PDB file of C-alpha atoms in Angstrom:
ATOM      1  CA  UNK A   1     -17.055  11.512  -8.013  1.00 36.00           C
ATOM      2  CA  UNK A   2     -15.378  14.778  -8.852  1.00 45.00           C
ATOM      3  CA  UNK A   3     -14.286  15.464  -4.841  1.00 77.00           C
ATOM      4  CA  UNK A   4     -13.923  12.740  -2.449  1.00 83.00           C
ATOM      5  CA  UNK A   5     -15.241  13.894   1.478  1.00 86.00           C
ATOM      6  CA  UNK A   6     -13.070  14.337   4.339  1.00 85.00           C
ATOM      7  CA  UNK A   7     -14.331  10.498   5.772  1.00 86.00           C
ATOM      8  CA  UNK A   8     -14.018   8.577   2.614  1.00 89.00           C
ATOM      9  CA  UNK A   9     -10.506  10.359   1.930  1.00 86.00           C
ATOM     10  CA  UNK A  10      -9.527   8.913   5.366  1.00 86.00           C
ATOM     11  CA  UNK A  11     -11.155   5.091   4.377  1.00 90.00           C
ATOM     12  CA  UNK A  12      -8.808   5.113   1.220  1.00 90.00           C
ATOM     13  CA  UNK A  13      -5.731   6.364   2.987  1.00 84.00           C
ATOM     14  CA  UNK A  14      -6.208   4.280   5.848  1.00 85.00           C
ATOM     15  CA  UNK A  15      -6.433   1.170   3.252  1.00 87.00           C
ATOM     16  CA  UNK A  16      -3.703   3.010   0.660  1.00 83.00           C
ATOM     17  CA  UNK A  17      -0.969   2.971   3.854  1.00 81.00           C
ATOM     18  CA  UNK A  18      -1.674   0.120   6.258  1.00 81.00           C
ATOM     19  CA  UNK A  19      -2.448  -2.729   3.698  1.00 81.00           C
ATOM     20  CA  UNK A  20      -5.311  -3.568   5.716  1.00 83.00           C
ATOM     21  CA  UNK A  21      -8.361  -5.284   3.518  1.00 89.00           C
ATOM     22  CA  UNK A  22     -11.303  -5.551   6.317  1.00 89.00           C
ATOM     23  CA  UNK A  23     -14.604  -6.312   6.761  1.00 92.00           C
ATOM     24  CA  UNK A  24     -16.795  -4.332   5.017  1.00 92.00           C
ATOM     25  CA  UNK A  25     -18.774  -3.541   8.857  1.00 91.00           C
ATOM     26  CA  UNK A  26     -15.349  -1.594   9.536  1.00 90.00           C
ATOM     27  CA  UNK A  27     -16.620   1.079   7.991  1.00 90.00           C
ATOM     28  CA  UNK A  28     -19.678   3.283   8.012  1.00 89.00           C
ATOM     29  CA  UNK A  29     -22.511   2.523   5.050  1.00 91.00           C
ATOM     30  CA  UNK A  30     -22.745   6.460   4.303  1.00 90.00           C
ATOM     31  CA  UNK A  31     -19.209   6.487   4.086  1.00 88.00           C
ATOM     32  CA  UNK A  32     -18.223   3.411   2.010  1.00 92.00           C
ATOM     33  CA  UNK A  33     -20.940   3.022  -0.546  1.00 93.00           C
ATOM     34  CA  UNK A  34     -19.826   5.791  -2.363  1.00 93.00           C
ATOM     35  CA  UNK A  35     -16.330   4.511  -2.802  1.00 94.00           C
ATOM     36  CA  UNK A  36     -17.831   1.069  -4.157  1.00 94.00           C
ATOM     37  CA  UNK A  37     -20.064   2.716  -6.205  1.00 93.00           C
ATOM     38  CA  UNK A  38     -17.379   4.802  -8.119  1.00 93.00           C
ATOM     39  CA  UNK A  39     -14.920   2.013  -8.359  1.00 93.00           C
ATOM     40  CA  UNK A  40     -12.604   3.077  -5.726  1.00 94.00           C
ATOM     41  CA  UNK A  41     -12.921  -0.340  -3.683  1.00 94.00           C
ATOM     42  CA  UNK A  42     -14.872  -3.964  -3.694  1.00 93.00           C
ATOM     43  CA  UNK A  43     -16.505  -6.250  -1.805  1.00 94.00           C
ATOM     44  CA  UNK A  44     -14.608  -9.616  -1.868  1.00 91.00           C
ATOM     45  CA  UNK A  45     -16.185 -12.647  -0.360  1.00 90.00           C
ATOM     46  CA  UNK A  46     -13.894 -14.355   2.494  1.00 87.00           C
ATOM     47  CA  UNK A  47     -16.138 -17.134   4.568  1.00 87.00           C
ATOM     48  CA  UNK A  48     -18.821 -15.366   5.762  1.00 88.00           C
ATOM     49  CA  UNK A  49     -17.442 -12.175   5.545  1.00 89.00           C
ATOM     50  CA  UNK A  50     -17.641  -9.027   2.821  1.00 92.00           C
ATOM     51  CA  UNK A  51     -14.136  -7.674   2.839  1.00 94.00           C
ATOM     52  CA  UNK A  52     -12.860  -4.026   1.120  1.00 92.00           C
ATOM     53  CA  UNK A  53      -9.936  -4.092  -1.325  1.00 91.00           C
ATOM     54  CA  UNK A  54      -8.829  -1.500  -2.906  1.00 89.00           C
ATOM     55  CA  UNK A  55      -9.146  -1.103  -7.042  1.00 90.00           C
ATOM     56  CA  UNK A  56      -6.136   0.514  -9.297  1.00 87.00           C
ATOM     57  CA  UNK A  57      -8.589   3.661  -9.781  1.00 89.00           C
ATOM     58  CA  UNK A  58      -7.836   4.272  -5.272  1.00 88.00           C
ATOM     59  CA  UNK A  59      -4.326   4.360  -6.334  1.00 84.00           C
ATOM     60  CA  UNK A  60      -4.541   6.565  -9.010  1.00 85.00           C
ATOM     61  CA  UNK A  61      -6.424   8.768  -7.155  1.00 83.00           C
ATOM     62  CA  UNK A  62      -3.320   8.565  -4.405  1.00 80.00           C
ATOM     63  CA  UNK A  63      -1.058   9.301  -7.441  1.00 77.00           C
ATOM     64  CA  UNK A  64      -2.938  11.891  -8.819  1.00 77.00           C
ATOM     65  CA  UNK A  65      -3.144  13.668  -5.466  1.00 75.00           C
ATOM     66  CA  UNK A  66       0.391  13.805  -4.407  1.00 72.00           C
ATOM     67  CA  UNK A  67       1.584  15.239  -7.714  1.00 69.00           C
ATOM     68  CA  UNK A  68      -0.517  17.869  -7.491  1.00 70.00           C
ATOM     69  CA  UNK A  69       0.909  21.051  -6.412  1.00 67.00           C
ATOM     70  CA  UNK A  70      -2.239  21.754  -4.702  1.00 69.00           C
ATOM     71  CA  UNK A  71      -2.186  18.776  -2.661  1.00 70.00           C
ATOM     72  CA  UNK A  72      -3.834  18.259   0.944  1.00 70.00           C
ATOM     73  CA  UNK A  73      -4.894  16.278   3.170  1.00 72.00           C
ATOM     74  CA  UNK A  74      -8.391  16.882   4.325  1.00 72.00           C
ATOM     75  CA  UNK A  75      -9.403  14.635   6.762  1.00 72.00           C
ATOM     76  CA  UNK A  76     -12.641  14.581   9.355  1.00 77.00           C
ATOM     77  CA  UNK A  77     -11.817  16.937  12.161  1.00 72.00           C
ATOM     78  CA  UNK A  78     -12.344  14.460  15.027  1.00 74.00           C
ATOM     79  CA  UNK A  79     -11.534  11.068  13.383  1.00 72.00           C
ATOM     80  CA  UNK A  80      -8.654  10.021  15.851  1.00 76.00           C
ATOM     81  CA  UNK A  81      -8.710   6.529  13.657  1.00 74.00           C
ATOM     82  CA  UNK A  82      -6.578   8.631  11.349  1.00 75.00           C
ATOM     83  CA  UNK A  83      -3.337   8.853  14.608  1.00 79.00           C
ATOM     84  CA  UNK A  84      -2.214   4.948  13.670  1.00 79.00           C
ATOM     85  CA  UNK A  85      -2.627   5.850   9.965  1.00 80.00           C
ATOM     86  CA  UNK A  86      -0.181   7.942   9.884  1.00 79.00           C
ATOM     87  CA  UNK A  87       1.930   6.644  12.953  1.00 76.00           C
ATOM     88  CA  UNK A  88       1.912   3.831   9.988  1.00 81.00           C
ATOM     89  CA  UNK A  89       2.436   6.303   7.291  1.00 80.00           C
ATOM     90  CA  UNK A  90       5.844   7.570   8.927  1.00 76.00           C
ATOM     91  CA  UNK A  91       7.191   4.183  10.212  1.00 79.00           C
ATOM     92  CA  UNK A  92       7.461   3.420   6.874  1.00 81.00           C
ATOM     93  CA  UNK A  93       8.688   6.649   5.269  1.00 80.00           C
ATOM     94  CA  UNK A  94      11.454   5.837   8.117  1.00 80.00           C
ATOM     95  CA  UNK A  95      12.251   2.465   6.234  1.00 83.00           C
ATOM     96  CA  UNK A  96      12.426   3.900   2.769  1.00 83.00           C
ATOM     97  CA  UNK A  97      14.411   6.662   3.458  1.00 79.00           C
ATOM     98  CA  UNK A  98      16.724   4.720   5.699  1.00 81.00           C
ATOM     99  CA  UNK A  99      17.131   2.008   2.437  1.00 84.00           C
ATOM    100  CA  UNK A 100      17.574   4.933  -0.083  1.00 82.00           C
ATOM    101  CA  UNK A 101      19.943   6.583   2.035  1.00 80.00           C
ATOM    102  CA  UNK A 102      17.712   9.798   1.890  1.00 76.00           C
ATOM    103  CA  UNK A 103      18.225  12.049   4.594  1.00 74.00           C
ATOM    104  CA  UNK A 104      15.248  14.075   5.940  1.00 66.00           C
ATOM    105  CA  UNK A 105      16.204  17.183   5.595  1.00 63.00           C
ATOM    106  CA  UNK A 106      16.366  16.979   1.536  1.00 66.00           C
ATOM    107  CA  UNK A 107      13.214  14.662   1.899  1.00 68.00           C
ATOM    108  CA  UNK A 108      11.087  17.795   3.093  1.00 62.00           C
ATOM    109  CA  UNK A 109      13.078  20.494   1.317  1.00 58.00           C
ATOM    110  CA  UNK A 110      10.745  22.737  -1.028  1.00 51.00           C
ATOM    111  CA  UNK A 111      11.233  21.426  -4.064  1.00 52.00           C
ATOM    112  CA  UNK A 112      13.078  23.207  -6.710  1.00 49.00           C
ATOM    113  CA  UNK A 113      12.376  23.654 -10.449  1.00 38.00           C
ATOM    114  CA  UNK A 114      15.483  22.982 -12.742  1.00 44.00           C
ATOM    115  CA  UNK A 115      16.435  21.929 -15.927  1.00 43.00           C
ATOM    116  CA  UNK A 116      15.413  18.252 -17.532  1.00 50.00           C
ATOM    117  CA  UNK A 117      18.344  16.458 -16.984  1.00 74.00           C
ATOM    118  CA  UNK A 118      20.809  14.416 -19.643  1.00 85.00           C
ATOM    119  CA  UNK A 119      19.441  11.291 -18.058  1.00 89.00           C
ATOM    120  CA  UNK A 120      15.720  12.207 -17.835  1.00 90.00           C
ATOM    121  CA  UNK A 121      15.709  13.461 -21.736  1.00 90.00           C
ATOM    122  CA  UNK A 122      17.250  10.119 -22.441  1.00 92.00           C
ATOM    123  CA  UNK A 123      14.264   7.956 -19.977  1.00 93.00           C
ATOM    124  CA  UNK A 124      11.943  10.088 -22.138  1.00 91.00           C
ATOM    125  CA  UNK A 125      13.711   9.211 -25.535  1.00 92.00           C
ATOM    126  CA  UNK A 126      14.217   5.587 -24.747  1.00 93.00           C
ATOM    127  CA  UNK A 127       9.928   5.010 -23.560  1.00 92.00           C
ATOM    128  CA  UNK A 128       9.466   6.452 -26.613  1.00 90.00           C
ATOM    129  CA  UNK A 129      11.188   3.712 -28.077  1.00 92.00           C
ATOM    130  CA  UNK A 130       9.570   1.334 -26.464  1.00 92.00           C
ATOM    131  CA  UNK A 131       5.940   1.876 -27.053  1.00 89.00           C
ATOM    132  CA  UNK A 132       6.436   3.125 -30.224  1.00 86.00           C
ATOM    133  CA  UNK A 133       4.811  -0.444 -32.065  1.00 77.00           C
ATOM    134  CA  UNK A 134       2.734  -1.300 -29.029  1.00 74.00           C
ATOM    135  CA  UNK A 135      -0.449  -0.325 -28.013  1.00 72.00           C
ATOM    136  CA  UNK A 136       0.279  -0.414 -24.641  1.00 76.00           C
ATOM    137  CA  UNK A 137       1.940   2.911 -23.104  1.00 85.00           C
ATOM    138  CA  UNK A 138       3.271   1.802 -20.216  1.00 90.00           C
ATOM    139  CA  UNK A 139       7.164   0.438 -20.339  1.00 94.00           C
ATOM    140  CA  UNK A 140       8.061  -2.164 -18.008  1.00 94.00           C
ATOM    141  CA  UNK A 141      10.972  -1.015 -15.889  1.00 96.00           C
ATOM    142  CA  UNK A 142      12.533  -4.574 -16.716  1.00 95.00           C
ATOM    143  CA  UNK A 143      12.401  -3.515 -20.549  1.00 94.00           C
ATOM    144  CA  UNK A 144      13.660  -0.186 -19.507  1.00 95.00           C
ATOM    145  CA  UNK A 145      16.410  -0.752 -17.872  1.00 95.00           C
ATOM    146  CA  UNK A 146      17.581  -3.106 -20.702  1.00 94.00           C
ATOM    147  CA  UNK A 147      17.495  -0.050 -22.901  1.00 93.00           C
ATOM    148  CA  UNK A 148      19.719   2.164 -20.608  1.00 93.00           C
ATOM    149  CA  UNK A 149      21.990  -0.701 -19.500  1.00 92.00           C
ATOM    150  CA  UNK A 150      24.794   1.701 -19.047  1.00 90.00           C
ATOM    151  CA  UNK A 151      22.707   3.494 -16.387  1.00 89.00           C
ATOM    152  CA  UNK A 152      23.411   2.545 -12.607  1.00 88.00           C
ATOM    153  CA  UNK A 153      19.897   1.101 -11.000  1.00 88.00           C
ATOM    154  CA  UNK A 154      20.606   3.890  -8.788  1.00 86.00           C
ATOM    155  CA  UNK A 155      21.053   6.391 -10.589  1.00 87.00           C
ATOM    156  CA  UNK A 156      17.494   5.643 -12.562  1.00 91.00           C
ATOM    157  CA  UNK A 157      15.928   4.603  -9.978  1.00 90.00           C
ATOM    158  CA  UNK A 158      16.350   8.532  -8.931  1.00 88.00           C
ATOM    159  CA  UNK A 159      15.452  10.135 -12.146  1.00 90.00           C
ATOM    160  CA  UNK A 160      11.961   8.094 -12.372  1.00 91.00           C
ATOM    161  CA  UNK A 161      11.508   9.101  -8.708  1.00 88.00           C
ATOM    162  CA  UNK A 162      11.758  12.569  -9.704  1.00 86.00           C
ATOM    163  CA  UNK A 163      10.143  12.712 -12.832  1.00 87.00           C
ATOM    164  CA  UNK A 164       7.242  11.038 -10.902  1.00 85.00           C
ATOM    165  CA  UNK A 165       7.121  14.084  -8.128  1.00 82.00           C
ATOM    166  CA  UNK A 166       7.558  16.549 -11.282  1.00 81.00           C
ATOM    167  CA  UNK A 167       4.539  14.903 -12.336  1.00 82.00           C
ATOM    168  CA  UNK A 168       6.247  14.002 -15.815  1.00 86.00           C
ATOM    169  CA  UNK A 169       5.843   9.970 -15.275  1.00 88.00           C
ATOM    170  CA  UNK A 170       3.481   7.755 -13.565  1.00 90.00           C
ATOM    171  CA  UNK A 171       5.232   4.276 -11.782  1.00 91.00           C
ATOM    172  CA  UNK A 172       2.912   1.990 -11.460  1.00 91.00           C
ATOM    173  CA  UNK A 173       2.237  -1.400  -9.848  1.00 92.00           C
ATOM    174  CA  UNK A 174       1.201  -4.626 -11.881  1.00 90.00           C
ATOM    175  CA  UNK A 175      -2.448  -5.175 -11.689  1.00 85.00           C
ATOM    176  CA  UNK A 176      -2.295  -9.115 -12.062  1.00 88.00           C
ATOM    177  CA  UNK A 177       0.483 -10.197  -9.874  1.00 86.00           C
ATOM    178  CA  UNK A 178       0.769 -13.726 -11.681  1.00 89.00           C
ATOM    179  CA  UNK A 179       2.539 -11.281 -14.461  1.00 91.00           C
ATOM    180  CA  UNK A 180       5.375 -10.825 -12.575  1.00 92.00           C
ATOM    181  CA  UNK A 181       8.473 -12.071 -14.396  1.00 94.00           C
ATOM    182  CA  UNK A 182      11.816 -12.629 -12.666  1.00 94.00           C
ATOM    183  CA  UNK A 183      12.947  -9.854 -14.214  1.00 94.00           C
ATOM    184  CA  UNK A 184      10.222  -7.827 -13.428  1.00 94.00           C
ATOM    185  CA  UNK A 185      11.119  -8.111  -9.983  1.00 94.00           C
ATOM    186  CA  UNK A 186      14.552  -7.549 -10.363  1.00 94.00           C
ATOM    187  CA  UNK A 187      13.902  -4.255 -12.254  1.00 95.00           C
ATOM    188  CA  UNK A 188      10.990  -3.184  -9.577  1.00 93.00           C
ATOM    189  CA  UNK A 189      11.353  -0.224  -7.744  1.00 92.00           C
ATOM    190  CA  UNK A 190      10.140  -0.095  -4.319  1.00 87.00           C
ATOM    191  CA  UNK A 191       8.445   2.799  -2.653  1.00 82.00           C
ATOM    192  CA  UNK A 192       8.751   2.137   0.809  1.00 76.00           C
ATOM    193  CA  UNK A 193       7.219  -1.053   2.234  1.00 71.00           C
ATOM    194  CA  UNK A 194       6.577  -3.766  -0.193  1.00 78.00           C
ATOM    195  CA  UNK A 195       4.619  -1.197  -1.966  1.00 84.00           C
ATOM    196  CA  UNK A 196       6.732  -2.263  -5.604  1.00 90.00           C
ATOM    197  CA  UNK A 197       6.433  -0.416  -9.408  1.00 93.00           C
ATOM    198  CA  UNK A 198       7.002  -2.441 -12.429  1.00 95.00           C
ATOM    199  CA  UNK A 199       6.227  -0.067 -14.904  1.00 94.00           C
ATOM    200  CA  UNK A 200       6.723   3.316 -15.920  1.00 93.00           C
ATOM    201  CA  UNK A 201       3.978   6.087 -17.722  1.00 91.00           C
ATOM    202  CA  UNK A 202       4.868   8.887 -19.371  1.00 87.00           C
ATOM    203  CA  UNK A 203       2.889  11.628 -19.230  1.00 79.00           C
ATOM    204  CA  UNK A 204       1.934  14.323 -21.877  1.00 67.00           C
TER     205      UNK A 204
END
């Protein structure tokens, strides 16, 4: 599906920020079969009941979207389902910003191009290192932050935040949450929510 409509942009953000995993009668046929059939969401059996959860591709889509510098939000003209979306949406921007000690005004500033940092050339260098012998090019934040022990959490935690926005780096969740090591959790990075990335991509 090379452009999602206005009504099935609204389905994924509505599931994307509330969490929400409903019945599948929630939603309109027209409007959710082509979401199912391009892999953005599944059925899953609960009872009686067809639910929709989301699939990884939804979130990359999210992802993709919001590092764009072209990105918008098209939604349906008259859907007033989307007001508690994003009455959800900005309750929890609220909490993250609050627990990163962000204040709002450099939250919505235009953003400004600049130099790579010291610290981002050396995230770079060190997910080099990582993946270098593996096939896998993701780095777990847990293996990361072992590399760059020196670095404050905080201080990291920042830099992957911003190379994500620049579009440099990818954070992503873990698909299989019986993965989760202690020290994957205690390396996570959590984007307002619960909503928590254990890995980091680099991008070309």
């Amino acid at each position: 599906m090379s452009q999602l409509k206005p009504m099935q942009q609204l389905i994924l953000w509505n599931l994307l920020i509330t969490g929400d995993q409903p019945k599948m009668s929630v939603f309109k046929p027209a409007a959710r079969q082509p979401l199912l059939d391009e892999g953005y969401i599944r059925l899953e059996k609960r009872g009686r009941a067809q639910h929709v959860v989301l699939e990884d591709k939804a979130w990359d889509w999210m992802s993709d979207q919001m590092q764009s510098p072209d990105f918008a939000v098209e939604l349906p003209k008259r859907a007033t389902t989307a007001i508690p979306v994003f009455e959800t949406l900005l309750v929890r921007m609220g909490g993250y910003l609050r627990s990163h000690g962000v204040p709002l005004h450099e939250f919505l500033a235009p953003p400004e191009l600049s130099e790579p940092s010291a610290l981002a050339a050396k995230v770079r260098q060190a997910c080099a290192e990582i993946t270098e012998n593996s096939t896998d090019f993701r780095v777990r934040l847990s293996q990361l932050r072992q590399q760059l022990s020196s670095v404050s959490d905080t201080d990291l935690n920042a830099t992957l935040i911003a190379l994500q926005q620049q579009g440099q780096l990818s954070l992503r969740p873990m698909e299989d949450p019986q993965e989760i090591s202690d020290a994957d959790e205690q390396a996570a990075i959590d984007m307002g929510g619960g909503d928590k990335r254990y890995f980091a991509l680099l991008k070309d």
